Amino acid sequence: MNAHIEKVRSRGASMRARWDSMPRQVRWVALLALIVFLYLLPNRWFYINLWYFRTMESDMATVLFETAFFVLLAVGLNVVVGFAGLLDLGYFGFFAVGAYTVALLTSPESRFDIGWPWLAAVPAAVAVTMISGVILGGPTLRLRGDYLAIVTLGFAEMIRLYASRNEGIANGQRGIPQIPHPVPDVKGSDGQSLFGVVDARPYYWLTLTIIIFVILGVRNLTRSRVGRAWVAIREDEDAAQIMGVPTFKYKLWAFAIGAAVGGLSGALFAGKQSFINSDSFQLTNSILVLAAVILGGAGNIYGAVIGAFITWYLPEWVRGIGGALGLEINVAEYRILIFGAVLIVMMIFRPQGILPNRRRAAEFADRRQEAAPTEAST
């Protein structure tokens, strides 16, 4: 068993080394081809030939949009958990703050009745969520580990319960309807608004474009002095502070940046759904985003993307696979069970994630080497 596990791990390491050894031009061409593939993916004429990949029962474009904003959430949480090493269990609370900010500023049914266009409300939602991240992080980032996780969990539940029970601003369980769609004046080939209700492709393309820019921004940030400070804090906060790194400031930056990305995701979600209430922001969603980051590989941007894609897309893909294979059982009833089994297997065979950060992968390799003599002696 251990030999098989080591074989799988070595195969993954060799594939990554082969990718790193390729010329930069080849890697850029491969990435551009992948981006073109992702932009073509929601078109029916394109995905209809991808039998083993496309969803059978759910609308492919809608599933891709939901997967895309989930990926955006994972990229934002990866800044907090993967780079800065802060355990955040309430990340979906920032998603809710961004969605409600857009709803309150744009919907004619909101208490404020301001009537802003969606594009004008998005920067405000990002700013509000960033400020909320600073307000939450200011008094709580002195905590570490489980204590910080409990505080962030309480923040997310506080937002959800306030939204569900407050009839003044959030309209309680009735929610806020008539949230305008992004850029309603842009028309499609049929003369209707491009960002409508039925076709989810424009929302997916918009979210995918935002994801690309966010990844580029986070990637450049992690290669700067800020990113190096985050790594130092994640590895040993006390040692980083002794060496002169202002740990509290950089942790607060990570919290604020992660909150801003979460708020941006919430703004996209509200613009697509055109209606929100507290039922959209359950605790299980926060746990799923954290599971996606760990599954893909905490501390690696592309690992977080892959983990989020698997976490959200795999259950939807399994939903329709039973009918496609002609099985008498309803596979859709067991899709969460199948996904849970995949997570368990991954944590056994590859606890560092599918595509881990190199430093994190080296840490796991050192631990295995330290454990090997102990197992041999026993």
Coordinates of C-alpha atoms in Angstrom, one line a residue:
M1 CA 0.0 0.0 0.0
N2 CA 2.7 2.5 1.0
A3 CA 4.7 1.6 -2.2
H4 CA 1.6 2.4 -4.3
I5 CA 1.1 5.7 -2.5
E6 CA 4.8 6.6 -3.1
K7 CA 4.4 5.7 -6.8
V8 CA 1.5 8.0 -7.2
R9 CA 3.3 10.8 -5.4
S10 CA 6.5 10.4 -7.5
R11 CA 4.4 10.4 -10.7
G12 CA 2.8 13.7 -9.8
A13 CA 6.2 15.2 -8.9
S14 CA 7.7 14.0 -12.2
M15 CA 4.8 15.6 -14.2
R16 CA 5.3 18.9 -12.4
A17 CA 9.1 18.8 -13.0
R18 CA 8.4 18.1 -16.7
W19 CA 6.1 21.1 -16.9
D20 CA 8.7 23.3 -15.1
S21 CA 11.4 22.2 -17.5
M22 CA 9.4 23.3 -20.6
P23 CA 10.4 26.6 -22.3
R24 CA 8.4 29.6 -21.1
Q25 CA 7.0 30.1 -24.6
V26 CA 5.6 26.6 -24.7
R27 CA 4.0 27.1 -21.3
W28 CA 2.4 30.4 -22.4
V29 CA 1.0 28.8 -25.6
A30 CA -0.5 26.0 -23.5
L31 CA -2.1 28.4 -21.1
L32 CA -3.5 30.5 -23.9
A33 CA -5.0 27.3 -25.5
L34 CA -6.5 26.5 -22.1
I35 CA -8.1 30.0 -21.9
V36 CA -9.5 29.7 -25.4
F37 CA -11.0 26.3 -24.5
L38 CA -12.6 27.8 -21.3
Y39 CA -14.2 30.6 -23.3
L40 CA -15.6 28.2 -25.9
L41 CA -16.8 25.7 -23.3
P42 CA -20.3 27.1 -22.6
N43 CA -21.3 27.0 -26.2
R44 CA -23.6 24.0 -27.0
W45 CA -22.0 23.4 -30.4
F46 CA -18.7 23.0 -28.6
Y47 CA -19.5 21.0 -25.4
I48 CA -22.0 18.7 -27.1
N49 CA -19.1 16.6 -28.3
L50 CA -17.5 16.4 -24.8
W51 CA -19.6 13.5 -23.7
Y52 CA -17.4 12.5 -20.8
F53 CA -17.0 16.1 -19.6
R54 CA -20.4 17.9 -20.0
T55 CA -23.3 17.8 -17.6
M56 CA -26.2 15.6 -18.6
E57 CA -29.1 17.0 -16.7
S58 CA -28.1 20.5 -15.5
D59 CA -27.6 23.4 -17.9
M60 CA -23.9 23.4 -18.8
A61 CA -23.6 27.2 -19.0
T62 CA -25.3 27.7 -15.6
V63 CA -23.1 25.1 -14.0
L64 CA -20.0 26.7 -15.5
F65 CA -21.0 30.1 -14.1
E66 CA -21.6 28.7 -10.6
T67 CA -18.3 26.9 -10.8
A68 CA -16.6 30.1 -12.0
F69 CA -17.7 32.3 -9.1
F70 CA -16.8 29.4 -6.7
V71 CA -13.3 29.4 -8.2
L72 CA -13.1 33.1 -7.6
L73 CA -14.0 32.5 -4.0
A74 CA -11.3 29.8 -3.7
V75 CA -8.7 32.2 -5.1
G76 CA -9.6 34.8 -2.5
L77 CA -9.7 32.4 0.4
N78 CA -6.3 31.0 -0.7
V79 CA -4.8 34.4 0.0
V80 CA -6.0 34.1 3.6
V81 CA -5.5 30.4 4.2
G82 CA -2.8 29.3 1.7
F83 CA -0.5 32.3 1.7
A84 CA -0.9 33.9 5.1
G85 CA -1.8 30.7 7.0
L86 CA -4.9 32.1 8.7
L87 CA -7.7 29.6 9.3
D88 CA -11.0 31.2 8.1
L89 CA -14.2 29.3 8.4
G90 CA -16.5 32.2 7.7
Y91 CA -15.4 33.3 4.3
F92 CA -18.9 33.2 2.9
G93 CA -19.8 36.0 5.2
F94 CA -17.8 38.4 2.9
F95 CA -19.6 36.9 -0.1
A96 CA -22.9 37.8 1.6
V97 CA -21.7 41.4 2.4
G98 CA -20.8 41.9 -1.3
A99 CA -24.1 40.5 -2.5
Y100 CA -26.2 42.5 -0.1
T101 CA -24.3 45.7 -0.8
V102 CA -25.1 45.4 -4.5
A103 CA -28.7 44.6 -3.8
L104 CA -29.2 47.6 -1.5
L105 CA -27.6 50.0 -3.9
T106 CA -29.2 48.8 -7.1
S107 CA -32.6 47.3 -6.3
P108 CA -35.8 49.5 -6.4
E109 CA -37.1 47.2 -3.7
S110 CA -34.4 48.0 -1.2
R111 CA -34.9 50.3 1.7
F112 CA -32.5 52.8 0.3
D113 CA -34.0 53.0 -3.2
I114 CA -30.8 54.6 -4.6
G115 CA -31.1 52.9 -8.0
W116 CA -27.4 52.7 -8.9
P117 CA -26.4 50.7 -12.0
W118 CA -24.8 47.4 -11.3
L119 CA -21.3 48.5 -12.6
A120 CA -21.3 51.4 -10.2
A121 CA -22.3 49.3 -7.3
V122 CA -19.6 46.7 -7.8
P123 CA -16.6 48.9 -6.7
A124 CA -18.7 50.0 -3.7
A125 CA -19.4 46.4 -2.8
V126 CA -15.6 45.6 -3.0
A127 CA -14.8 48.6 -0.8
V128 CA -17.4 47.7 1.8
T129 CA -16.3 44.1 2.0
M130 CA -12.6 45.2 2.3
I131 CA -13.6 47.6 5.1
S132 CA -15.6 44.8 6.8
G133 CA -12.5 42.6 6.6
V134 CA -10.4 45.2 8.3
I135 CA -13.0 45.8 11.0
L136 CA -13.2 42.0 11.6
G137 CA -9.5 41.5 11.4
G138 CA -8.5 44.4 13.6
P139 CA -9.5 42.9 16.9
T140 CA -9.4 39.2 16.0
L141 CA -6.1 38.7 14.1
R142 CA -4.2 38.6 17.4
L143 CA -5.8 35.1 17.7
R144 CA -4.4 32.1 16.0
G145 CA -5.5 28.7 14.8
D146 CA -8.8 27.3 16.2
Y147 CA -9.7 30.5 18.0
L148 CA -9.5 32.6 14.8
A149 CA -11.5 29.9 13.0
I150 CA -14.3 30.2 15.7
V151 CA -14.4 34.0 15.4
T152 CA -14.7 34.0 11.6
L153 CA -17.3 31.3 11.8
G154 CA -19.3 33.5 14.2
F155 CA -19.0 36.4 11.8
A156 CA -20.5 34.4 8.9
E157 CA -23.4 33.1 11.0
M158 CA -24.0 36.6 12.4
I159 CA -24.4 38.0 8.8
R160 CA -26.7 35.2 7.8
L161 CA -28.9 35.4 10.9
Y162 CA -29.1 39.2 10.8
A163 CA -30.2 39.0 7.1
S164 CA -32.8 36.3 7.8
R165 CA -34.4 38.0 10.9
N166 CA -34.0 41.7 10.1
E167 CA -37.0 43.1 8.3
G168 CA -35.6 46.6 8.1
I169 CA -32.6 46.7 5.8
A170 CA -32.3 43.1 4.5
N171 CA -36.1 42.4 4.2
G172 CA -35.7 39.2 6.2
Q173 CA -36.6 35.9 4.5
R174 CA -38.4 37.9 1.7
G175 CA -35.0 39.0 0.5
I176 CA -34.3 41.7 -2.0
P177 CA -35.6 41.2 -5.6
Q178 CA -35.2 43.1 -8.8
I179 CA -31.5 43.4 -8.7
P180 CA -30.4 44.7 -12.1
H181 CA -28.2 42.6 -14.3
P182 CA -24.8 43.7 -15.5
V183 CA -24.8 46.1 -18.4
P184 CA -28.5 45.7 -19.4
D185 CA -28.2 48.1 -22.4
V186 CA -25.9 45.7 -24.3
K187 CA -28.0 43.7 -26.8
G188 CA -27.4 40.3 -28.2
S189 CA -28.0 39.1 -31.8
D190 CA -31.7 38.5 -31.0
G191 CA -32.2 42.1 -29.9
Q192 CA -32.6 41.1 -26.2
S193 CA -30.3 42.2 -23.4
L194 CA -27.1 40.2 -23.5
F195 CA -27.2 39.8 -19.7
G196 CA -30.7 38.3 -19.3
V197 CA -32.3 35.6 -17.3
V198 CA -32.1 32.5 -19.5
D199 CA -28.6 32.5 -21.0
A200 CA -25.9 32.1 -18.4
R201 CA -23.0 32.3 -20.9
P202 CA -22.4 36.1 -20.7
Y203 CA -22.2 35.8 -16.9
Y204 CA -19.7 33.0 -17.2
W205 CA -17.5 34.9 -19.7
L206 CA -17.6 38.0 -17.4
T207 CA -16.7 35.9 -14.3
L208 CA -13.9 34.1 -16.2
T209 CA -12.4 37.4 -17.3
I210 CA -12.4 38.7 -13.8
I211 CA -10.8 35.4 -12.5
I212 CA -7.9 35.9 -15.0
F213 CA -7.3 39.4 -13.8
V214 CA -7.6 38.5 -10.1
I215 CA -5.1 35.6 -10.6
L216 CA -2.6 37.9 -12.3
G217 CA -3.0 40.4 -9.5
V218 CA -2.6 37.8 -6.7
R219 CA 0.3 36.1 -8.5
N220 CA 2.2 39.4 -8.8
L221 CA 1.4 40.2 -5.2
T222 CA 2.7 36.9 -3.9
R223 CA 6.0 37.5 -5.7
S224 CA 6.5 40.8 -4.0
R225 CA 7.6 41.8 -0.5
V226 CA 4.1 41.3 0.7
G227 CA 4.0 37.7 -0.5
R228 CA 7.3 36.9 1.1
A229 CA 6.0 38.4 4.4
W230 CA 2.9 36.1 4.1
V231 CA 5.1 33.1 3.7
A232 CA 7.2 34.0 6.7
I233 CA 4.1 34.5 8.8
R234 CA 2.6 31.1 7.6
E235 CA 5.8 29.2 8.4
D236 CA 6.6 30.7 11.8
E237 CA 4.9 33.9 12.9
D238 CA 7.0 34.4 16.0
A239 CA 10.2 34.0 14.1
A240 CA 8.9 36.5 11.4
Q241 CA 8.1 39.0 14.1
I242 CA 11.5 38.7 15.7
M243 CA 13.1 39.3 12.3
G244 CA 11.3 42.6 12.0
V245 CA 8.3 41.6 9.9
P246 CA 5.2 43.6 10.9
T247 CA 3.0 40.5 11.1
F248 CA -0.2 42.1 12.2
K249 CA -0.1 44.6 9.3
Y250 CA 0.5 41.9 6.7
K251 CA -2.2 39.6 8.2
L252 CA -4.6 42.4 8.0
W253 CA -3.7 43.0 4.3
A254 CA -4.4 39.3 3.6
F255 CA -7.7 39.5 5.3
A256 CA -8.7 42.7 3.5
I257 CA -7.6 41.4 0.1
G258 CA -9.4 38.0 0.6
A259 CA -12.5 39.9 1.7
A260 CA -12.5 42.1 -1.4
V261 CA -12.4 39.1 -3.7
G262 CA -15.2 37.4 -1.7
G263 CA -17.3 40.6 -2.1
L264 CA -16.6 40.7 -5.8
S265 CA -17.9 37.1 -6.1
G266 CA -21.0 38.1 -4.2
A267 CA -21.6 41.0 -6.5
L268 CA -21.4 38.7 -9.5
F269 CA -23.8 36.3 -7.9
A270 CA -26.4 39.0 -7.1
G271 CA -26.2 40.4 -10.6
K272 CA -26.9 36.9 -12.1
Q273 CA -29.6 35.8 -9.7
S274 CA -31.4 39.2 -9.5
F275 CA -32.7 38.1 -6.1
I276 CA -30.9 37.2 -2.8
N277 CA -31.9 36.2 0.7
S278 CA -30.2 34.6 3.6
D279 CA -30.7 31.1 2.3
S280 CA -28.0 31.7 -0.3
F281 CA -25.3 32.0 2.4
Q282 CA -25.3 28.8 4.3
L283 CA -22.4 27.7 6.5
T284 CA -21.8 24.6 4.4
N285 CA -20.7 26.8 1.5
S286 CA -17.9 28.3 3.7
I287 CA -16.7 24.7 4.5
L288 CA -16.9 23.8 0.8
V289 CA -14.7 26.7 -0.2
L290 CA -12.1 25.8 2.4
A291 CA -12.3 22.1 1.3
A292 CA -11.6 23.3 -2.3
V293 CA -8.5 25.2 -1.3
I294 CA -7.1 22.3 0.7
L295 CA -8.0 19.7 -2.0
G296 CA -6.3 21.7 -4.7
G297 CA -3.3 22.6 -2.7
A298 CA -3.2 25.5 -0.2
G299 CA -0.7 28.2 -1.1
N300 CA -0.9 27.5 -4.9
I301 CA -3.2 29.7 -7.0
Y302 CA -3.7 27.1 -9.7
G303 CA -4.2 24.4 -7.1
A304 CA -7.0 26.4 -5.6
V305 CA -8.6 26.8 -9.1
I306 CA -8.4 23.0 -9.7
G307 CA -9.8 22.2 -6.3
A308 CA -12.7 24.6 -6.6
F309 CA -13.5 23.2 -10.1
I310 CA -13.6 19.7 -8.8
T311 CA -15.5 20.6 -5.6
W312 CA -18.4 22.3 -7.5
Y313 CA -18.4 20.7 -10.9
L314 CA -18.0 17.1 -9.9
P315 CA -21.3 16.7 -8.0
E316 CA -23.1 18.3 -10.9
W317 CA -21.4 16.0 -13.4
V318 CA -22.3 13.0 -11.3
R319 CA -26.0 14.1 -11.2
G320 CA -26.6 13.1 -14.8
I321 CA -24.1 10.3 -15.2
G322 CA -26.5 7.5 -14.1
G323 CA -29.0 8.1 -16.9
A324 CA -26.3 8.5 -19.5
L325 CA -24.9 5.1 -18.5
G326 CA -28.3 3.4 -18.4
L327 CA -28.1 2.6 -14.7
E328 CA -31.3 1.8 -12.8
I329 CA -30.2 3.5 -9.6
N330 CA -30.3 7.3 -9.2
V331 CA -26.7 8.3 -9.0
A332 CA -27.7 11.9 -8.3
E333 CA -28.8 10.9 -4.8
Y334 CA -25.3 9.7 -4.0
R335 CA -23.3 12.5 -5.7
I336 CA -22.3 14.1 -2.4
L337 CA -21.3 10.7 -1.0
I338 CA -19.1 10.1 -4.1
F339 CA -17.6 13.6 -3.7
G340 CA -16.9 12.9 0.0
A341 CA -15.2 9.6 -1.0
V342 CA -13.0 11.4 -3.5
L343 CA -12.0 13.9 -0.8
I344 CA -11.1 11.1 1.7
V345 CA -9.0 9.3 -0.9
M346 CA -7.2 12.5 -1.8
M347 CA -6.4 13.2 1.8
I348 CA -5.0 9.7 2.2
F349 CA -2.9 9.5 -0.9
R350 CA -2.0 13.2 -1.3
P351 CA -2.6 15.3 1.8
Q352 CA -0.7 18.3 0.4
G353 CA -3.4 18.6 -2.3
I354 CA -3.5 18.0 -6.0
L355 CA -1.1 20.9 -6.9
P356 CA 0.5 22.1 -3.7
N357 CA 2.9 24.9 -3.1
R358 CA 6.5 23.7 -3.5
R359 CA 7.4 24.7 0.0
R360 CA 4.4 22.9 1.4
A361 CA 5.2 19.8 -0.7
A362 CA 8.7 19.8 0.6
E363 CA 7.4 20.0 4.2
F364 CA 5.3 16.9 3.6
A365 CA 8.2 15.1 2.1
D366 CA 10.4 15.9 5.1
R367 CA 7.7 14.6 7.5
R368 CA 7.5 11.3 5.5
Q369 CA 11.3 10.9 5.8
E370 CA 11.2 11.6 9.5
A371 CA 8.4 9.1 10.0
A372 CA 10.0 6.4 7.9
P373 CA 12.8 5.5 10.5
T374 CA 10.2 5.4 13.3
E375 CA 8.0 3.0 11.3
A376 CA 11.0 0.8 10.5
S377 CA 12.1 0.6 14.1
T378 CA 8.7 -0.5 15.2

